C-alpha cells in the first residue's frame, strides 16, 4: 500500500517509456527503453495495484512498492513490452514536487514556480510565512487567505494527515516556511551582503514568545535573546560568516518552549 494519499492526475514521460491511463483504473506501461536490470520504476503511484501482468500473455509479473514508487520486474527479453497494471481504485499520484513535513511538522520550501505539494505527518492547523516580493493570496489545501503583510504569518490553514495537498503562491515568492500553529521557528537566510547571513525567529503561535537562539559558526558561536515576540511576528539578527572554503550546514538552536523548532540551512563559502 502507498504511504500517502495522492491526488488525481496522470504520469508524464518516463525514462523507460510512458504510462497511459485507461478507464481510470488501468495503467498501460509501454516499455520502449528497457532498463539494464529489467526493472521499471513508476514514481509516485498512490493507488494500490490489484494485478500486474504482461500484456498479450496475461503472465503475472513480480512487483513491489518502494515508498510511493511502483517497481515491476520485466520478463527476460530483448523485445519491447507492455505491462498492464490494474488498480484497486481511481488513479491517484504523488507529484514529483511533493514535500513531506519534517519531524517538527515544518516545511521549508524554495519554490521553483507558483505551485508545490505538501504532505503532513499529522493533521494540524498551520500558518505560512513567505519571503520575497509578493502580493495576492496564498492557497493551501483548498483554502485561500490574502497576504496582508510580508513580515507576518498567514493562516491558519487546516492540513490533513497523509494526504497530498497543493500550495499555490503568487509570483515573487523566494522561500516559504510552513509550520503548525503554536510553533516558534528559527530559520537562516541569505543576506544581501557577502559574508553575512540573517537568523530569524518567527512566532507561529497564538501567544507572545520569548527565548534564546544559538548559532554555531565555523569561527565561533553567536547567541541572541528575544522577548515579547507577538503572534505572527518575526525578529532577526545579522551574523558574519567566514571560514575555509566548502559547504556548511547550519542550524540555529532555539530555546523558546516545548514547541521550539529550527530549519537547517546550507551555505557555500
PDB file of N, CA and C in Angstrom, residues 185-258:
ATOM      1  N   UNK A 185       9.739  29.159  15.385  1.00  0.00           N
ATOM      2  CA  UNK A 185      10.669  28.574  14.420  1.00  0.00           C
ATOM      3  C   UNK A 185      11.858  29.488  14.162  1.00  0.00           C
ATOM      4  N   UNK A 186      13.068  28.911  14.252  1.00  0.00           N
ATOM      5  CA  UNK A 186      14.288  29.618  13.878  1.00  0.00           C
ATOM      6  C   UNK A 186      14.698  29.193  12.479  1.00  0.00           C
ATOM      7  N   UNK A 187      15.028  30.155  11.634  1.00  0.00           N
ATOM      8  CA  UNK A 187      15.460  29.866  10.267  1.00  0.00           C
ATOM      9  C   UNK A 187      16.627  30.772   9.905  1.00  0.00           C
ATOM     10  N   UNK A 188      17.414  30.342   8.932  1.00  0.00           N
ATOM     11  CA  UNK A 188      18.602  31.075   8.499  1.00  0.00           C
ATOM     12  C   UNK A 188      18.406  31.479   7.046  1.00  0.00           C
ATOM     13  N   UNK A 189      18.806  32.706   6.719  1.00  0.00           N
ATOM     14  CA  UNK A 189      18.543  33.252   5.392  1.00  0.00           C
ATOM     15  C   UNK A 189      19.784  33.936   4.840  1.00  0.00           C
ATOM     16  N   UNK A 190      19.868  33.949   3.512  1.00  0.00           N
ATOM     17  CA  UNK A 190      20.944  34.682   2.858  1.00  0.00           C
ATOM     18  C   UNK A 190      20.761  36.174   3.101  1.00  0.00           C
ATOM     19  N   UNK A 191      21.884  36.878   3.116  1.00  0.00           N
ATOM     20  CA  UNK A 191      21.870  38.320   3.324  1.00  0.00           C
ATOM     21  C   UNK A 191      22.341  38.991   2.043  1.00  0.00           C
ATOM     22  N   UNK A 192      21.951  40.241   1.862  1.00  0.00           N
ATOM     23  CA  UNK A 192      22.369  40.953   0.663  1.00  0.00           C
ATOM     24  C   UNK A 192      23.862  41.190   0.601  1.00  0.00           C
ATOM     25  N   UNK A 193      24.526  41.191   1.746  1.00  0.00           N
ATOM     26  CA  UNK A 193      25.967  41.438   1.791  1.00  0.00           C
ATOM     27  C   UNK A 193      26.725  40.118   1.811  1.00  0.00           C
ATOM     28  N   UNK A 194      27.815  40.050   1.068  1.00  0.00           N
ATOM     29  CA  UNK A 194      28.636  38.843   1.052  1.00  0.00           C
ATOM     30  C   UNK A 194      29.236  38.610   2.430  1.00  0.00           C
ATOM     31  N   UNK A 195      29.310  37.345   2.834  1.00  0.00           N
ATOM     32  CA  UNK A 195      29.905  37.009   4.119  1.00  0.00           C
ATOM     33  C   UNK A 195      28.991  37.220   5.298  1.00  0.00           C
ATOM     34  N   UNK A 196      27.695  37.443   5.046  1.00  0.00           N
ATOM     35  CA  UNK A 196      26.744  37.626   6.139  1.00  0.00           C
ATOM     36  C   UNK A 196      25.506  36.775   5.901  1.00  0.00           C
ATOM     37  N   UNK A 197      24.833  36.450   6.980  1.00  0.00           N
ATOM     38  CA  UNK A 197      23.550  35.773   6.910  1.00  0.00           C
ATOM     39  C   UNK A 197      22.640  36.339   7.995  1.00  0.00           C
ATOM     40  N   UNK A 198      21.363  36.010   7.887  1.00  0.00           N
ATOM     41  CA  UNK A 198      20.371  36.505   8.835  1.00  0.00           C
ATOM     42  C   UNK A 198      19.721  35.319   9.538  1.00  0.00           C
ATOM     43  N   UNK A 199      19.658  35.385  10.853  1.00  0.00           N
ATOM     44  CA  UNK A 199      18.933  34.399  11.651  1.00  0.00           C
ATOM     45  C   UNK A 199      17.599  35.025  12.045  1.00  0.00           C
ATOM     46  N   UNK A 200      16.503  34.347  11.706  1.00  0.00           N
ATOM     47  CA  UNK A 200      15.176  34.862  12.027  1.00  0.00           C
ATOM     48  C   UNK A 200      14.445  33.895  12.948  1.00  0.00           C
ATOM     49  N   UNK A 201      13.656  34.456  13.838  1.00  0.00           N
ATOM     50  CA  UNK A 201      12.737  33.670  14.662  1.00  0.00           C
ATOM     51  C   UNK A 201      11.329  34.154  14.343  1.00  0.00           C
ATOM     52  N   UNK A 202      10.455  33.210  13.990  1.00  0.00           N
ATOM     53  CA  UNK A 202       9.071  33.533  13.647  1.00  0.00           C
ATOM     54  C   UNK A 202       8.146  32.838  14.631  1.00  0.00           C
ATOM     55  N   UNK A 203       7.201  33.597  15.143  1.00  0.00           N
ATOM     56  CA  UNK A 203       6.239  33.065  16.112  1.00  0.00           C
ATOM     57  C   UNK A 203       4.976  32.632  15.368  1.00  0.00           C
ATOM     58  N   UNK A 204       4.829  31.327  15.159  1.00  0.00           N
ATOM     59  CA  UNK A 204       3.635  30.773  14.532  1.00  0.00           C
ATOM     60  C   UNK A 204       2.534  30.501  15.561  1.00  0.00           C
ATOM     61  N   UNK A 205       2.744  30.935  16.790  1.00  0.00           N
ATOM     62  CA  UNK A 205       1.789  30.650  17.851  1.00  0.00           C
ATOM     63  C   UNK A 205       0.729  31.718  18.003  1.00  0.00           C
ATOM     64  N   UNK A 206      -0.079  31.541  19.045  1.00  0.00           N
ATOM     65  CA  UNK A 206      -1.165  32.477  19.339  1.00  0.00           C
ATOM     66  C   UNK A 206      -0.879  33.305  20.585  1.00  0.00           C
ATOM     67  N   UNK A 207       0.285  33.078  21.204  1.00  0.00           N
ATOM     68  CA  UNK A 207       0.659  33.836  22.396  1.00  0.00           C
ATOM     69  C   UNK A 207       2.050  34.428  22.199  1.00  0.00           C
ATOM     70  N   UNK A 208       2.375  35.411  23.016  1.00  0.00           N
ATOM     71  CA  UNK A 208       3.683  36.063  22.945  1.00  0.00           C
ATOM     72  C   UNK A 208       4.782  35.047  23.267  1.00  0.00           C
ATOM     73  N   UNK A 209       5.917  35.148  22.545  1.00  0.00           N
ATOM     74  CA  UNK A 209       7.025  34.207  22.730  1.00  0.00           C
ATOM     75  C   UNK A 209       8.274  34.950  23.189  1.00  0.00           C
ATOM     76  N   UNK A 210       9.120  34.214  23.894  1.00  0.00           N
ATOM     77  CA  UNK A 210      10.428  34.726  24.282  1.00  0.00           C
ATOM     78  C   UNK A 210      11.395  33.555  24.346  1.00  0.00           C
ATOM     79  N   UNK A 211      12.695  33.845  24.241  1.00  0.00           N
ATOM     80  CA  UNK A 211      13.640  32.744  24.300  1.00  0.00           C
ATOM     81  C   UNK A 211      15.032  33.156  23.893  1.00  0.00           C
ATOM     82  N   UNK A 212      15.850  32.149  23.590  1.00  0.00           N
ATOM     83  CA  UNK A 212      17.246  32.345  23.228  1.00  0.00           C
ATOM     84  C   UNK A 212      17.557  31.565  21.949  1.00  0.00           C
ATOM     85  N   UNK A 213      18.482  32.118  21.175  1.00  0.00           N
ATOM     86  CA  UNK A 213      18.926  31.478  19.936  1.00  0.00           C
ATOM     87  C   UNK A 213      20.442  31.364  19.973  1.00  0.00           C
ATOM     88  N   UNK A 214      20.936  30.212  19.527  1.00  0.00           N
ATOM     89  CA  UNK A 214      22.379  29.997  19.458  1.00  0.00           C
ATOM     90  C   UNK A 214      22.721  29.438  18.088  1.00  0.00           C
ATOM     91  N   UNK A 215      23.744  29.995  17.465  1.00  0.00           N
ATOM     92  CA  UNK A 215      24.163  29.541  16.143  1.00  0.00           C
ATOM     93  C   UNK A 215      25.659  29.272  16.152  1.00  0.00           C
ATOM     94  N   UNK A 216      26.029  28.021  15.878  1.00  0.00           N
ATOM     95  CA  UNK A 216      27.442  27.643  15.798  1.00  0.00           C
ATOM     96  C   UNK A 216      27.948  27.912  14.388  1.00  0.00           C
ATOM     97  N   UNK A 217      28.945  28.784  14.275  1.00  0.00           N
ATOM     98  CA  UNK A 217      29.570  29.130  13.006  1.00  0.00           C
ATOM     99  C   UNK A 217      30.982  28.554  12.961  1.00  0.00           C
ATOM    100  N   UNK A 218      31.602  28.488  11.783  1.00  0.00           N
ATOM    101  CA  UNK A 218      32.969  27.946  11.712  1.00  0.00           C
ATOM    102  C   UNK A 218      33.959  28.676  12.610  1.00  0.00           C
ATOM    103  N   UNK A 219      33.690  29.949  12.900  1.00  0.00           N
ATOM    104  CA  UNK A 219      34.635  30.739  13.697  1.00  0.00           C
ATOM    105  C   UNK A 219      34.183  30.957  15.131  1.00  0.00           C
ATOM    106  N   UNK A 220      33.045  30.408  15.531  1.00  0.00           N
ATOM    107  CA  UNK A 220      32.591  30.609  16.897  1.00  0.00           C
ATOM    108  C   UNK A 220      31.082  30.508  17.014  1.00  0.00           C
ATOM    109  N   UNK A 221      30.574  30.856  18.188  1.00  0.00           N
ATOM    110  CA  UNK A 221      29.144  30.731  18.481  1.00  0.00           C
ATOM    111  C   UNK A 221      28.544  32.117  18.701  1.00  0.00           C
ATOM    112  N   UNK A 222      27.408  32.359  18.059  1.00  0.00           N
ATOM    113  CA  UNK A 222      26.648  33.594  18.266  1.00  0.00           C
ATOM    114  C   UNK A 222      25.414  33.267  19.100  1.00  0.00           C
ATOM    115  N   UNK A 223      25.065  34.184  19.996  1.00  0.00           N
ATOM    116  CA  UNK A 223      23.882  33.994  20.837  1.00  0.00           C
ATOM    117  C   UNK A 223      23.059  35.278  20.859  1.00  0.00           C
ATOM    118  N   UNK A 224      21.735  35.116  20.856  1.00  0.00           N
ATOM    119  CA  UNK A 224      20.823  36.243  20.940  1.00  0.00           C
ATOM    120  C   UNK A 224      19.649  35.862  21.845  1.00  0.00           C
ATOM    121  N   UNK A 225      18.992  36.866  22.378  1.00  0.00           N
ATOM    122  CA  UNK A 225      17.765  36.651  23.143  1.00  0.00           C
ATOM    123  C   UNK A 225      16.666  37.528  22.556  1.00  0.00           C
ATOM    124  N   UNK A 226      15.427  37.122  22.762  1.00  0.00           N
ATOM    125  CA  UNK A 226      14.296  37.928  22.305  1.00  0.00           C
ATOM    126  C   UNK A 226      13.178  37.827  23.336  1.00  0.00           C
ATOM    127  N   UNK A 227      12.394  38.890  23.413  1.00  0.00           N
ATOM    128  CA  UNK A 227      11.267  38.959  24.340  1.00  0.00           C
ATOM    129  C   UNK A 227      10.068  39.579  23.628  1.00  0.00           C
ATOM    130  N   UNK A 228       8.895  39.263  24.123  1.00  0.00           N
ATOM    131  CA  UNK A 228       7.653  39.882  23.643  1.00  0.00           C
ATOM    132  C   UNK A 228       7.501  39.792  22.127  1.00  0.00           C
ATOM    133  N   UNK A 229       7.828  38.608  21.560  1.00  0.00           N
ATOM    134  CA  UNK A 229       7.613  38.405  20.124  1.00  0.00           C
ATOM    135  C   UNK A 229       6.145  38.048  19.918  1.00  0.00           C
ATOM    136  N   UNK A 230       5.414  38.951  19.310  1.00  0.00           N
ATOM    137  CA  UNK A 230       3.969  38.805  19.209  1.00  0.00           C
ATOM    138  C   UNK A 230       3.579  37.702  18.229  1.00  0.00           C
ATOM    139  N   UNK A 231       2.381  37.147  18.376  1.00  0.00           N
ATOM    140  CA  UNK A 231       1.921  36.101  17.454  1.00  0.00           C
ATOM    141  C   UNK A 231       1.962  36.571  16.002  1.00  0.00           C
ATOM    142  N   UNK A 232       2.516  35.732  15.140  1.00  0.00           N
ATOM    143  CA  UNK A 232       2.615  36.055  13.724  1.00  0.00           C
ATOM    144  C   UNK A 232       3.816  36.887  13.348  1.00  0.00           C
ATOM    145  N   UNK A 233       4.555  37.389  14.342  1.00  0.00           N
ATOM    146  CA  UNK A 233       5.669  38.277  14.066  1.00  0.00           C
ATOM    147  C   UNK A 233       7.002  37.559  13.945  1.00  0.00           C
ATOM    148  N   UNK A 234       8.013  38.297  13.479  1.00  0.00           N
ATOM    149  CA  UNK A 234       9.370  37.776  13.335  1.00  0.00           C
ATOM    150  C   UNK A 234      10.362  38.787  13.885  1.00  0.00           C
ATOM    151  N   UNK A 235      11.503  38.285  14.290  1.00  0.00           N
ATOM    152  CA  UNK A 235      12.625  39.124  14.657  1.00  0.00           C
ATOM    153  C   UNK A 235      13.878  38.473  14.103  1.00  0.00           C
ATOM    154  N   UNK A 236      14.965  39.239  13.977  1.00  0.00           N
ATOM    155  CA  UNK A 236      16.153  38.652  13.370  1.00  0.00           C
ATOM    156  C   UNK A 236      17.421  39.401  13.696  1.00  0.00           C
ATOM    157  N   UNK A 237      18.544  38.738  13.384  1.00  0.00           N
ATOM    158  CA  UNK A 237      19.865  39.278  13.641  1.00  0.00           C
ATOM    159  C   UNK A 237      20.780  38.913  12.476  1.00  0.00           C
ATOM    160  N   UNK A 238      21.751  39.773  12.219  1.00  0.00           N
ATOM    161  CA  UNK A 238      22.738  39.527  11.169  1.00  0.00           C
ATOM    162  C   UNK A 238      24.008  38.967  11.791  1.00  0.00           C
ATOM    163  N   UNK A 239      24.582  37.961  11.132  1.00  0.00           N
ATOM    164  CA  UNK A 239      25.822  37.358  11.617  1.00  0.00           C
ATOM    165  C   UNK A 239      26.815  37.270  10.470  1.00  0.00           C
ATOM    166  N   UNK A 240      28.077  37.554  10.776  1.00  0.00           N
ATOM    167  CA  UNK A 240      29.140  37.406   9.782  1.00  0.00           C
ATOM    168  C   UNK A 240      29.613  35.961   9.773  1.00  0.00           C
ATOM    169  N   UNK A 241      29.875  35.437   8.583  1.00  0.00           N
ATOM    170  CA  UNK A 241      30.347  34.063   8.471  1.00  0.00           C
ATOM    171  C   UNK A 241      31.544  34.011   7.535  1.00  0.00           C
ATOM    172  N   UNK A 242      32.581  33.339   7.987  1.00  0.00           N
ATOM    173  CA  UNK A 242      33.748  33.090   7.145  1.00  0.00           C
ATOM    174  C   UNK A 242      34.414  31.817   7.635  1.00  0.00           C
ATOM    175  N   UNK A 243      35.304  31.299   6.855  1.00  0.00           N
ATOM    176  CA  UNK A 243      35.970  30.046   7.191  1.00  0.00           C
ATOM    177  C   UNK A 243      36.603  29.446   5.956  1.00  0.00           C
ATOM    178  N   UNK A 244      37.042  28.226   6.078  1.00  0.00           N
ATOM    179  CA  UNK A 244      37.636  27.546   4.941  1.00  0.00           C
ATOM    180  C   UNK A 244      36.591  27.315   3.852  1.00  0.00           C
ATOM    181  N   UNK A 245      37.018  27.334   2.594  1.00  0.00           N
ATOM    182  CA  UNK A 245      36.056  27.077   1.509  1.00  0.00           C
ATOM    183  C   UNK A 245      35.388  25.714   1.681  1.00  0.00           C
ATOM    184  N   UNK A 246      34.118  25.674   1.367  1.00  0.00           N
ATOM    185  CA  UNK A 246      33.371  24.425   1.471  1.00  0.00           C
ATOM    186  C   UNK A 246      31.901  24.696   1.709  1.00  0.00           C
ATOM    187  N   UNK A 247      31.144  23.620   1.833  1.00  0.00           N
ATOM    188  CA  UNK A 247      29.712  23.712   2.097  1.00  0.00           C
ATOM    189  C   UNK A 247      29.475  23.450   3.582  1.00  0.00           C
ATOM    190  N   UNK A 248      28.761  24.349   4.231  1.00  0.00           N
ATOM    191  CA  UNK A 248      28.457  24.226   5.652  1.00  0.00           C
ATOM    192  C   UNK A 248      26.938  24.119   5.829  1.00  0.00           C
ATOM    193  N   UNK A 249      26.515  23.176   6.653  1.00  0.00           N
ATOM    194  CA  UNK A 249      25.100  23.049   7.006  1.00  0.00           C
ATOM    195  C   UNK A 249      24.926  23.625   8.404  1.00  0.00           C
ATOM    196  N   UNK A 250      24.179  24.710   8.484  1.00  0.00           N
ATOM    197  CA  UNK A 250      23.997  25.419   9.742  1.00  0.00           C
ATOM    198  C   UNK A 250      22.578  25.207  10.254  1.00  0.00           C
ATOM    199  N   UNK A 251      22.433  25.167  11.567  1.00  0.00           N
ATOM    200  CA  UNK A 251      21.107  25.072  12.166  1.00  0.00           C
ATOM    201  C   UNK A 251      21.127  25.781  13.510  1.00  0.00           C
ATOM    202  N   UNK A 252      20.261  26.768  13.647  1.00  0.00           N
ATOM    203  CA  UNK A 252      20.188  27.521  14.893  1.00  0.00           C
ATOM    204  C   UNK A 252      19.521  26.677  15.972  1.00  0.00           C
ATOM    205  N   UNK A 253      20.053  26.741  17.175  1.00  0.00           N
ATOM    206  CA  UNK A 253      19.435  26.057  18.311  1.00  0.00           C
ATOM    207  C   UNK A 253      18.553  27.063  19.035  1.00  0.00           C
ATOM    208  N   UNK A 254      17.264  26.756  19.097  1.00  0.00           N
ATOM    209  CA  UNK A 254      16.282  27.675  19.660  1.00  0.00           C
ATOM    210  C   UNK A 254      15.712  27.108  20.949  1.00  0.00           C
ATOM    211  N   UNK A 255      15.656  27.941  21.972  1.00  0.00           N
ATOM    212  CA  UNK A 255      15.013  27.575  23.234  1.00  0.00           C
ATOM    213  C   UNK A 255      13.905  28.588  23.488  1.00  0.00           C
ATOM    214  N   UNK A 256      12.675  28.198  23.100  1.00  0.00           N
ATOM    215  CA  UNK A 256      11.526  29.091  23.277  1.00  0.00           C
ATOM    216  C   UNK A 256      10.310  28.302  23.746  1.00  0.00           C
ATOM    217  N   UNK A 257      10.550  27.259  24.528  1.00  0.00           N
ATOM    218  CA  UNK A 257       9.452  26.427  24.996  1.00  0.00           C
ATOM    219  C   UNK A 257       9.384  25.115  24.246  1.00  0.00           C
ATOM    220  N   UNK A 258       8.374  24.318  24.568  1.00  0.00           N
ATOM    221  CA  UNK A 258       8.318  22.952  24.047  1.00  0.00           C
ATOM    222  C   UNK A 258       8.007  22.886  22.561  1.00  0.00           C
TER     223      UNK A 258
END
